[in-house]
Every structure is written in structure tokens, then in C-alpha cells.
Amino acid sequence: EPEVTQTPSHQVTQMGQEVILRCVPISNHLYFYWYRQILGQKVEFLVSFYNNEISEKSEIFDDQFSVERPDGSNFTLKIRSTKLEDSAMYFCASHRGTQETQYFGPGTRLLVL
Amino acid sequence: SQQGEEDPQALSIQEGENATMNCSYKTSINNLQWYRQNSGRGLVHLILIRSNEREKHSGRLRVTLDTSKKSSSLLITASRAADTASYFCATAEETSGSRLTFGEGTQLTVNP
């Protein structure tokens, strides 16, 4: 069964450094998302992406964040200058059509020191 | 209170018993999805129920949706120790496209 995959599974970085989190959504899916979950808290929406552009973003998704779909398979989240409070599990999700199941990847655990 | 609140926050039962978790939300929705998360791991999709549906089944899972009360419930029958996990409801609000708003989750512990 097709799955959403994410790399790396864990990343440790120094405050102020740039990180790129990578996702490969399910191949025939058209809608892509990034969510994050700070330890012990609920999952929060960051950004949605459709037709090669951002369709919606949350207040969390400020100028330090960007997303890109550089080719037909990858979907990336970049954090330009990481802060301590960016430490969280980051999930990528995708779905094929509107109002369909969103499938989540296994997540990237980011730790900012 | 927030969109997608689960009740109870924690539930501990014995293997073989049924587990019921509830979710309440505040806005009109297109659909509601239930997910499971083992500690520190990814989100596994369980069931999607659309706003025009009242009940859905999948194996030992039964989900109900009452849009008049803005609430949903997840029933796991004949629970197993392997069902131990956190369970989240997530709503796709009518005004917010398909992005999901998650609740705080219910931590289910099934004791062998």
C-alpha cells in the first residue's frame, strides 16, 4: 500500500541554522500539508499546498518557513533560522481529492539546541 | 473550549472491554477523521466520516457523527493490549478547505 515517507526521521540542529525537512507524498495525490506536534501537545496545521502554490497557512507559518515542490515527487519544508521553540515532530500529509482521507507520514523529530 | 475536544483525556480498560471516546467541535464541518498515534510515532488514519453520514464501521471500530450536537464518538470493541495508543479526532471545517484541526486526544490504555 502506498505511503507518505519523510526524511530524516530525526534531526538535531543548532539554533539559527537552516533545516530542510523532506517528504514524498503518495504519488497520485494532489494536496499536500505540513503539520507539527510539539511534545505533549496536539497536532497543529502549518501550511497546505495545491497546484504548486500555498493554498492556506497558519499564523505559525511565518517568514522563517517556506515550502517547495521541486519536482514531481518531493515536498519540502524549510525553516531558515531555527529557534528553540521550533523543536517538534513535523508531519507531512497528502490526499488525492477534496474531502478525502489525509494520509500522514511517520514524521521528522526536530530538536533545536 | 476548542475545536475538536476529546473526552475523556485518558481511559484505562481491561482487554476484551469496549472503549468509547468522544469528540466535540464547534464549527460546521465537511468531514471528521479519527487517527491513532502510538507514543512518539506517526498518525495512522482510522476512519473518515462525512457530514452527511451518521455512522461508519471498520472492523472493530465504529464511528458515529451527530452534526446537530457537533459531536462524534469512536467505539473500539473487544479491545486488545495492542490498541493502547492516543486517539485523535480531526475536523475539516467548511470554511477552511481540507486542512485538519486536531483535538487534544484521548490516551487509551488497554491492560492485558
Short mmCIF file of C-alpha atoms in Angstrom, two decimals:
data_model
loop_
_atom_site.label_atom_id
_atom_site.label_comp_id
_atom_site.label_asym_id
_atom_site.label_seq_id
_atom_site.Cartn_x
_atom_site.Cartn_y
_atom_site.Cartn_z
CA GLU A 1 0.00 0.00 0.00
CA PRO A 2 1.42 3.44 -0.91
CA GLU A 3 2.70 5.51 1.99
CA VAL A 4 3.83 9.02 2.68
CA THR A 5 7.53 8.96 3.51
CA GLN A 6 9.62 11.53 5.35
CA THR A 7 13.33 12.09 5.82
CA PRO A 8 15.17 12.38 8.04
CA SER A 9 13.40 10.63 10.90
CA HIS A 10 15.36 12.70 13.42
CA GLN A 11 17.33 15.91 13.08
CA VAL A 12 19.29 17.82 15.67
CA THR A 13 20.39 21.35 14.82
CA GLN A 14 21.78 24.45 16.44
CA MET A 15 19.62 27.50 16.93
CA GLY A 16 19.88 29.80 13.94
CA GLN A 17 20.68 27.05 11.48
CA GLU A 18 18.59 26.23 8.44
CA VAL A 19 16.87 22.88 8.16
CA ILE A 20 15.06 21.22 5.29
CA LEU A 21 12.56 18.51 6.00
CA ARG A 22 11.66 16.26 3.12
CA CYS A 23 8.50 14.40 2.23
CA VAL A 24 7.44 12.16 -0.60
CA PRO A 25 3.63 12.20 -0.76
CA ILE A 26 1.61 9.36 -2.25
CA SER A 27 2.15 9.52 -5.98
CA ASN A 28 -1.34 10.33 -7.29
CA HIS A 29 -2.15 12.81 -4.52
CA LEU A 30 -2.69 16.47 -5.31
CA TYR A 31 -3.00 18.16 -1.92
CA PHE A 32 -0.08 18.42 0.45
CA TYR A 33 0.28 19.61 4.02
CA TRP A 34 2.72 20.18 6.82
CA TYR A 35 1.65 19.89 10.43
CA ARG A 36 3.67 19.93 13.61
CA GLN A 37 3.25 18.50 17.09
CA ILE A 38 5.19 19.95 19.98
CA LEU A 39 5.90 17.28 22.59
CA GLY A 40 2.83 16.59 24.67
CA GLN A 41 0.61 18.90 22.63
CA LYS A 42 -1.88 18.47 19.85
CA VAL A 43 -1.13 18.41 16.16
CA GLU A 44 -1.19 21.89 14.57
CA PHE A 45 -1.66 22.83 10.94
CA LEU A 46 1.16 24.78 9.31
CA VAL A 47 0.51 25.02 5.58
CA SER A 48 -1.38 23.48 2.70
CA PHE A 49 -0.14 23.30 -0.89
CA TYR A 50 -2.05 22.65 -4.08
CA ASN A 51 -1.35 23.25 -7.76
CA ASN A 52 2.20 24.39 -6.99
CA GLU A 53 1.25 27.10 -4.60
CA ILE A 54 0.36 27.66 -0.98
CA SER A 55 -3.40 27.48 -0.55
CA GLU A 56 -3.54 28.23 3.17
CA LYS A 57 -1.13 28.86 6.02
CA SER A 58 -1.44 29.28 9.75
CA GLU A 59 -0.09 32.02 11.99
CA ILE A 60 2.77 29.70 12.90
CA PHE A 61 3.94 29.66 9.28
CA ASP A 62 5.81 32.96 9.31
CA ASP A 63 8.58 34.24 7.06
CA GLN A 64 11.03 31.76 8.52
CA PHE A 65 9.13 28.91 6.90
CA SER A 66 8.84 28.03 3.24
CA VAL A 67 7.61 25.07 1.24
CA GLU A 68 8.55 23.81 -2.15
CA ARG A 69 7.69 21.04 -4.54
CA PRO A 70 10.94 20.99 -6.52
CA ASP A 71 9.99 18.03 -8.70
CA GLY A 72 7.09 15.65 -9.25
CA SER A 73 7.67 13.69 -6.07
CA ASN A 74 9.27 15.69 -3.28
CA PHE A 75 7.64 18.22 -0.98
CA THR A 76 9.93 20.13 1.36
CA LEU A 77 9.59 22.35 4.40
CA LYS A 78 12.43 24.76 5.06
CA ILE A 79 13.00 26.60 8.30
CA ARG A 80 15.53 29.36 7.60
CA SER A 81 16.76 30.21 11.07
CA THR A 82 15.61 27.71 13.64
CA LYS A 83 14.52 28.71 17.13
CA LEU A 84 14.33 26.61 20.27
CA GLU A 85 10.54 26.65 20.02
CA ASP A 86 10.69 25.02 16.58
CA SER A 87 11.55 21.75 18.31
CA ALA A 88 8.69 19.44 17.45
CA MET A 89 7.60 16.48 15.38
CA TYR A 90 6.82 17.62 11.83
CA PHE A 91 4.33 15.63 9.81
CA CYS A 92 3.72 15.73 6.10
CA ALA A 93 0.30 14.67 4.82
CA SER A 94 -1.37 14.28 1.46
CA HIS A 95 -4.65 13.37 -0.13
CA ARG A 96 -5.97 12.86 -3.60
CA GLY A 97 -9.17 14.86 -3.82
CA THR A 98 -11.11 17.25 -1.69
CA GLN A 99 -12.79 15.74 1.35
CA GLU A 100 -10.76 12.58 1.17
CA THR A 101 -8.63 10.85 3.76
CA GLN A 102 -5.42 12.62 4.66
CA TYR A 103 -2.54 10.22 4.96
CA PHE A 104 0.29 11.20 7.25
CA GLY A 105 3.95 10.36 7.07
CA PRO A 106 5.88 8.98 10.04
CA GLY A 107 7.21 12.41 10.96
CA THR A 108 10.57 14.09 11.44
CA ARG A 109 11.52 14.79 15.02
CA LEU A 110 13.39 18.12 15.05
CA LEU A 111 15.41 19.15 18.07
CA VAL A 112 16.83 22.66 18.15
CA LEU A 113 19.60 23.22 20.68
CA SER B 1 -13.31 25.25 24.51
CA GLN B 2 -11.53 24.44 21.28
CA GLN B 3 -12.46 22.77 18.03
CA GLY B 4 -12.08 19.02 18.31
CA GLU B 5 -12.00 18.29 22.01
CA GLU B 6 -11.79 14.67 23.05
CA ASP B 7 -13.33 13.19 26.12
CA PRO B 8 -12.05 11.57 28.24
CA GLN B 9 -8.43 12.71 28.22
CA ALA B 10 -7.37 9.30 29.47
CA LEU B 11 -9.09 5.93 29.55
CA SER B 12 -7.83 2.71 31.09
CA ILE B 13 -9.67 -0.57 30.47
CA GLN B 14 -9.11 -4.30 30.54
CA GLU B 15 -8.52 -6.37 27.44
CA GLY B 16 -11.79 -7.51 25.93
CA GLU B 17 -13.74 -4.48 27.12
CA ASN B 18 -15.11 -1.82 24.80
CA ALA B 19 -13.61 1.67 24.70
CA THR B 20 -15.62 4.75 23.79
CA MET B 21 -14.02 8.09 23.06
CA ASN B 22 -15.92 11.25 22.30
CA CYS B 23 -15.07 14.32 20.29
CA SER B 24 -16.84 17.66 20.24
CA TYR B 25 -16.32 20.51 17.82
CA LYS B 26 -17.65 23.99 17.36
CA THR B 27 -17.97 24.86 13.68
CA SER B 28 -19.69 23.31 10.69
CA ILE B 29 -17.60 20.61 9.13
CA ASN B 30 -17.20 18.76 5.85
CA ASN B 31 -15.81 15.65 7.45
CA LEU B 32 -14.30 14.29 10.64
CA GLN B 33 -11.38 11.89 10.72
CA TRP B 34 -10.08 9.72 13.56
CA TYR B 35 -6.40 8.94 13.92
CA ARG B 36 -4.34 6.79 16.18
CA GLN B 37 -0.83 7.60 17.40
CA ASN B 38 1.46 5.29 19.24
CA SER B 39 3.80 7.08 21.60
CA GLY B 40 6.06 9.44 19.69
CA ARG B 41 5.18 7.89 16.37
CA GLY B 42 3.19 8.81 13.26
CA LEU B 43 -0.53 9.29 12.79
CA VAL B 44 -2.42 6.31 11.47
CA HIS B 45 -5.73 7.02 9.81
CA LEU B 46 -8.67 5.02 11.17
CA ILE B 47 -11.92 6.32 9.71
CA LEU B 48 -13.29 9.32 7.82
CA ILE B 49 -16.95 10.20 8.27
CA ARG B 50 -18.58 12.86 6.14
CA SER B 51 -21.02 15.43 7.43
CA ASN B 52 -23.94 13.70 5.71
CA GLU B 53 -23.13 10.35 7.31
CA ARG B 54 -24.23 9.20 10.76
CA GLU B 55 -22.31 6.02 11.33
CA LYS B 56 -19.42 4.06 9.84
CA HIS B 57 -17.79 0.78 10.69
CA SER B 58 -14.36 -0.63 10.07
CA GLY B 59 -13.51 -3.94 11.68
CA ARG B 60 -13.73 -3.42 15.45
CA LEU B 61 -14.19 0.32 15.05
CA ARG B 62 -17.49 2.15 14.97
CA VAL B 63 -17.73 5.89 14.49
CA THR B 64 -20.83 7.99 14.88
CA LEU B 65 -21.39 11.60 13.96
CA ASP B 66 -24.13 13.89 15.26
CA THR B 67 -23.89 17.20 13.43
CA SER B 68 -26.76 18.69 15.43
CA LYS B 69 -24.75 18.20 18.62
CA LYS B 70 -21.42 18.75 16.88
CA SER B 71 -20.03 15.57 18.30
CA SER B 72 -18.57 12.25 17.26
CA SER B 73 -17.70 9.06 19.05
CA LEU B 74 -15.23 6.29 18.37
CA LEU B 75 -16.02 2.86 19.76
CA ILE B 76 -13.40 0.14 19.83
CA THR B 77 -14.95 -3.22 20.59
CA ALA B 78 -13.21 -6.19 22.18
CA SER B 79 -10.10 -4.13 22.89
CA ARG B 80 -6.61 -5.60 22.81
CA ALA B 81 -3.39 -4.53 24.50
CA ALA B 82 -2.15 -3.50 21.06
CA ASP B 83 -4.91 -0.86 20.91
CA THR B 84 -3.02 1.12 23.55
CA ALA B 85 -2.34 4.50 21.92
CA SER B 86 -3.56 8.07 21.70
CA TYR B 87 -6.64 8.66 19.61
CA PHE B 88 -7.36 11.98 17.94
CA CYS B 89 -10.30 13.39 16.10
CA ALA B 90 -9.62 15.92 13.39
CA THR B 91 -12.17 18.08 11.63
CA ALA B 92 -12.16 19.57 8.16
CA GLU B 93 -14.14 22.75 8.66
CA GLU B 94 -16.46 24.03 5.95
CA THR B 95 -14.69 27.38 5.83
CA SER B 96 -11.13 26.06 5.90
CA GLY B 97 -10.74 23.85 2.87
CA SER B 98 -9.35 20.46 3.72
CA ARG B 99 -6.90 21.37 6.44
CA LEU B 100 -7.49 19.42 9.63
CA THR B 101 -7.98 20.80 13.11
CA PHE B 102 -6.97 18.27 15.73
CA GLY B 103 -8.22 17.75 19.24
CA GLU B 104 -6.11 17.11 22.30
CA GLY B 105 -6.56 13.36 22.07
CA THR B 106 -7.58 10.53 24.35
CA GLN B 107 -4.85 8.32 25.78
CA LEU B 108 -6.21 4.78 25.80
CA THR B 109 -4.50 2.11 27.88
CA VAL B 110 -5.67 -1.47 27.48
CA ASN B 111 -4.41 -3.68 30.27
CA PRO B 112 -3.72 -7.35 29.48
#
